[in-house]
Short mmCIF file of C-alpha atoms in Angstrom, two decimals:
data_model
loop_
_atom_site.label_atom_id
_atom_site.label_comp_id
_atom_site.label_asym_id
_atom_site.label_seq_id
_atom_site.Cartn_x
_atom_site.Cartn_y
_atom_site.Cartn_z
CA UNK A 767 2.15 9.78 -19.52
CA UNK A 768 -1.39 11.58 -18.73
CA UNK A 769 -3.62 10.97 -16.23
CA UNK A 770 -5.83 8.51 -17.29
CA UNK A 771 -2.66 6.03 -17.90
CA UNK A 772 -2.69 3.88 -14.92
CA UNK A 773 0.55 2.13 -14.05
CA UNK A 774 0.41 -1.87 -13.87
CA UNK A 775 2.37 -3.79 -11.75
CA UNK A 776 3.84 -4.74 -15.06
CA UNK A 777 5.25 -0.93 -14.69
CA UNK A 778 7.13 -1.56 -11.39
CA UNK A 779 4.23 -0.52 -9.32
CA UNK A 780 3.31 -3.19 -5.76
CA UNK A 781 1.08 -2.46 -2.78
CA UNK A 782 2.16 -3.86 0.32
CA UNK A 783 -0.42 -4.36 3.36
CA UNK A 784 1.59 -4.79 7.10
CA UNK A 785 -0.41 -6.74 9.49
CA UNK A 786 -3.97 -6.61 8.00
CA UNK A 787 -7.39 -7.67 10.70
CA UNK A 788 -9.91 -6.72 8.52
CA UNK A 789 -10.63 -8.94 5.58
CA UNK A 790 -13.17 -6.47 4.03
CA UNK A 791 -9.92 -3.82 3.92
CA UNK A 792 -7.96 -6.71 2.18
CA UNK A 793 -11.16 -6.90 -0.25
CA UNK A 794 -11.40 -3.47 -1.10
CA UNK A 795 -7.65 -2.67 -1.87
CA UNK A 796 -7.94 -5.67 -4.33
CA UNK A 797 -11.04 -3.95 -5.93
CA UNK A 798 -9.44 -0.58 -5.84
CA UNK A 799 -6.33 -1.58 -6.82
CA UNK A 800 -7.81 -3.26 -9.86
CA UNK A 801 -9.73 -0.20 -11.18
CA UNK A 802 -6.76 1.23 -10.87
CA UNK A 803 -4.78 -1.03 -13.46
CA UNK A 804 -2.69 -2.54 -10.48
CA UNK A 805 -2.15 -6.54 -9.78
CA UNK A 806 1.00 -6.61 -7.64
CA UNK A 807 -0.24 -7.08 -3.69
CA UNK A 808 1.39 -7.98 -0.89
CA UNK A 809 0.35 -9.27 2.77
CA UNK A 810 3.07 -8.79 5.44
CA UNK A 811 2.11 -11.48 8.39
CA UNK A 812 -1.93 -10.76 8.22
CA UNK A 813 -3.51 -11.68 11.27
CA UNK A 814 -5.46 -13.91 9.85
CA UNK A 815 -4.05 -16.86 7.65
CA UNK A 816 -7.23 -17.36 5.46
CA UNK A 817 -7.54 -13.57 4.54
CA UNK A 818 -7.21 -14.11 0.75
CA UNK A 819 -9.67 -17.05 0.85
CA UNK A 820 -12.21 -15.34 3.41
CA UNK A 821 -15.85 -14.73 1.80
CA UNK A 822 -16.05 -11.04 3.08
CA UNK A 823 -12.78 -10.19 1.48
CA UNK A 824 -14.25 -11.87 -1.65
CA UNK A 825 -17.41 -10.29 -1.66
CA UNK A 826 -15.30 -6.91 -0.74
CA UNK A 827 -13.40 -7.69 -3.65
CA UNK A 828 -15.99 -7.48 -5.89
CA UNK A 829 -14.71 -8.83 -9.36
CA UNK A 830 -10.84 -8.38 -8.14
CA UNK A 831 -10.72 -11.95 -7.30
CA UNK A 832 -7.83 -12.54 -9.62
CA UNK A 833 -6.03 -9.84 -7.57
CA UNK A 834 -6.36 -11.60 -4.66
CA UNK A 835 -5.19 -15.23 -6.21
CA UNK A 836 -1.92 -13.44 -7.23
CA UNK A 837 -1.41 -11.91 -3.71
CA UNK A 838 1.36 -12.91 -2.03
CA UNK A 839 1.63 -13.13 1.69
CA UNK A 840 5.55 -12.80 3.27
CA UNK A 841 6.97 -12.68 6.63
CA UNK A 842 8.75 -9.95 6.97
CA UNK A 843 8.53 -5.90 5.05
CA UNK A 844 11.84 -6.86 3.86
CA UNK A 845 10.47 -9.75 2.02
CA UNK A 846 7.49 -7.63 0.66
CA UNK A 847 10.27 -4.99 -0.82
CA UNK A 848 12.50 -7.75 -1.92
CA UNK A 849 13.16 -6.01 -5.62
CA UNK A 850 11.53 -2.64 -4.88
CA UNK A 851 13.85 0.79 -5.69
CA UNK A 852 11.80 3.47 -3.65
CA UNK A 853 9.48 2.34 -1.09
CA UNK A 854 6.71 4.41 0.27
CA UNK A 855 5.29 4.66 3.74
CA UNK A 856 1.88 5.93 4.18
CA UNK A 857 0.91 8.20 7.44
CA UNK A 858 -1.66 9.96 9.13
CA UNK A 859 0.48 12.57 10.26
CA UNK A 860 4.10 14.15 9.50
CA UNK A 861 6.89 12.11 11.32
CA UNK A 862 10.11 13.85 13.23
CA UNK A 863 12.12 11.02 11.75
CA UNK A 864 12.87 8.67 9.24
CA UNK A 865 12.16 9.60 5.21
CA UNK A 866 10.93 12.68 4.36
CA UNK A 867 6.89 13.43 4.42
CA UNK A 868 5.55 15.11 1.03
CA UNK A 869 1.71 14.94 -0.37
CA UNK A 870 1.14 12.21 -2.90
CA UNK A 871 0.38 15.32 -5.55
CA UNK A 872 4.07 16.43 -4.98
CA UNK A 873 6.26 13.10 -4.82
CA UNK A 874 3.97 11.20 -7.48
CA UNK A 875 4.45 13.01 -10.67
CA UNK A 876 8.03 12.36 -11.19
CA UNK A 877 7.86 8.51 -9.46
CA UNK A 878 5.21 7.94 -11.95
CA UNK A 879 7.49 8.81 -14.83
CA UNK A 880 10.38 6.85 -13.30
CA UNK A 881 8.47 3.53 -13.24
CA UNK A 882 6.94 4.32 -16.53
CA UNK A 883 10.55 4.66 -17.77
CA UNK A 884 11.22 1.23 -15.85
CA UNK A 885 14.06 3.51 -14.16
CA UNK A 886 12.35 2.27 -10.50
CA UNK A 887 10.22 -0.40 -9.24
CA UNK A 888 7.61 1.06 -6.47
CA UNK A 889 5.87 0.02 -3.45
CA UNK A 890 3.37 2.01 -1.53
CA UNK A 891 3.27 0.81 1.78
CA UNK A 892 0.06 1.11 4.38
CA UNK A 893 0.27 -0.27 8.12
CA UNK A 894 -2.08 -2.17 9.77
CA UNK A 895 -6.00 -0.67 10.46
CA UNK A 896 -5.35 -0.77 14.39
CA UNK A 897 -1.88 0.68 14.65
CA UNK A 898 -0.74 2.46 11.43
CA UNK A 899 3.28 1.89 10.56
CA UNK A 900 5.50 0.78 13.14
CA UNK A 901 9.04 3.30 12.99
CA UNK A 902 11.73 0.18 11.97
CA UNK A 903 8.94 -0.38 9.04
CA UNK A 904 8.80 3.66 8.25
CA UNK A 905 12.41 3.57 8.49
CA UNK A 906 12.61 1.08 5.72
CA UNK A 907 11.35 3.22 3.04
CA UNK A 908 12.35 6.44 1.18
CA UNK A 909 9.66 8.84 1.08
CA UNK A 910 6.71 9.05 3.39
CA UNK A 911 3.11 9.98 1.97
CA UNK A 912 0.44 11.76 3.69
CA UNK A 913 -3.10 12.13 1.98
CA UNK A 914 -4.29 15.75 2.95
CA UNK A 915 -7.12 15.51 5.57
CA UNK A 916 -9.16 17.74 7.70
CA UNK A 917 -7.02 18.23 10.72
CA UNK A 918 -9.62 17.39 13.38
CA UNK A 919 -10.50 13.68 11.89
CA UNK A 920 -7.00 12.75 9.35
CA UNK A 921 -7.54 8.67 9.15
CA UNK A 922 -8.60 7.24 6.47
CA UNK A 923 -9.41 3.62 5.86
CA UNK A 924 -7.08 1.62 4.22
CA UNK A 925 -9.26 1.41 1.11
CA UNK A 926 -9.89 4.60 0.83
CA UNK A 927 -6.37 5.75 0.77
#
């Protein structure tokens, strides 16, 4: 595999979204996500039940719409995981508990080669734009990714990440 080989959702590879307010975020992952060679996306309990539908997370979206009319939404993280082998939290900062943190350059390498292999079936999981991931949700998942930031300002928008 090189570096320009995306992975599909095809390849084992889902993004799950945990209790999204902004419908321009929801946009922009589809857009991202779709320059990216990913399809698989799913909503856990978004506060808002038209969020798929919503014209600024169309417009946001920006030629992803067919990412967004494959989206699922689910009730529940465990739903969102429900045939997922190593789940991945996503955090602003290093936790004292739960899975261990690592930089995406680190734990992505060898994940990458897994899926490719079809040896796992991934999830990368981002919390909600007000309140980040709740601990039970962290918990849930097997590694924990944090993008490298400047340590005075480390959030980054959904989207961006």
């Amino acid at each position: 595999m090189t570096a320009n080989t995306p992975l599909s959702s095809t390849d084992g590879t889902r993004f799950v979204l945990l209790n999204t307010s902004h419908y321009g975020n929801v946009g922009a992952t589809a857009r991202a996500m779709k320059v990216m060679g990913f399809s698989d996306l799913v909503l856990v309990q978004p506060r808002f039940d038209d969020v798929l539908s919503h014209e600024d997370t169309v417009a946001m979206a920006s030629g992803a719409a067919d990412i967004l009319v494959r989206a699922r939404v689910v009730g529940s993280l465990a739903e969102a995981l429900d045939g997922i082998t190593q789940a991945c939290a996503t955090a602003m900062t290093p936790r004292d508990f739960g899975p261990p943190t690592q930089a995406p350059r680190e734990l992505l390498p060898g994940l990458a080669a897994e899926v490719a292999h079809g040896r796992q079936r991934v999830a990368f999981v981002f919390g909600s734009e007000r309140f980040g991931m709740r601990n039970e949700d962290v918990w849930r998942c097997h590694a924990c990714l944090s993008i490298p930031t400047h340590p005075d300002y480390g959030s980054l928008n959904l989207a961006q990440a």
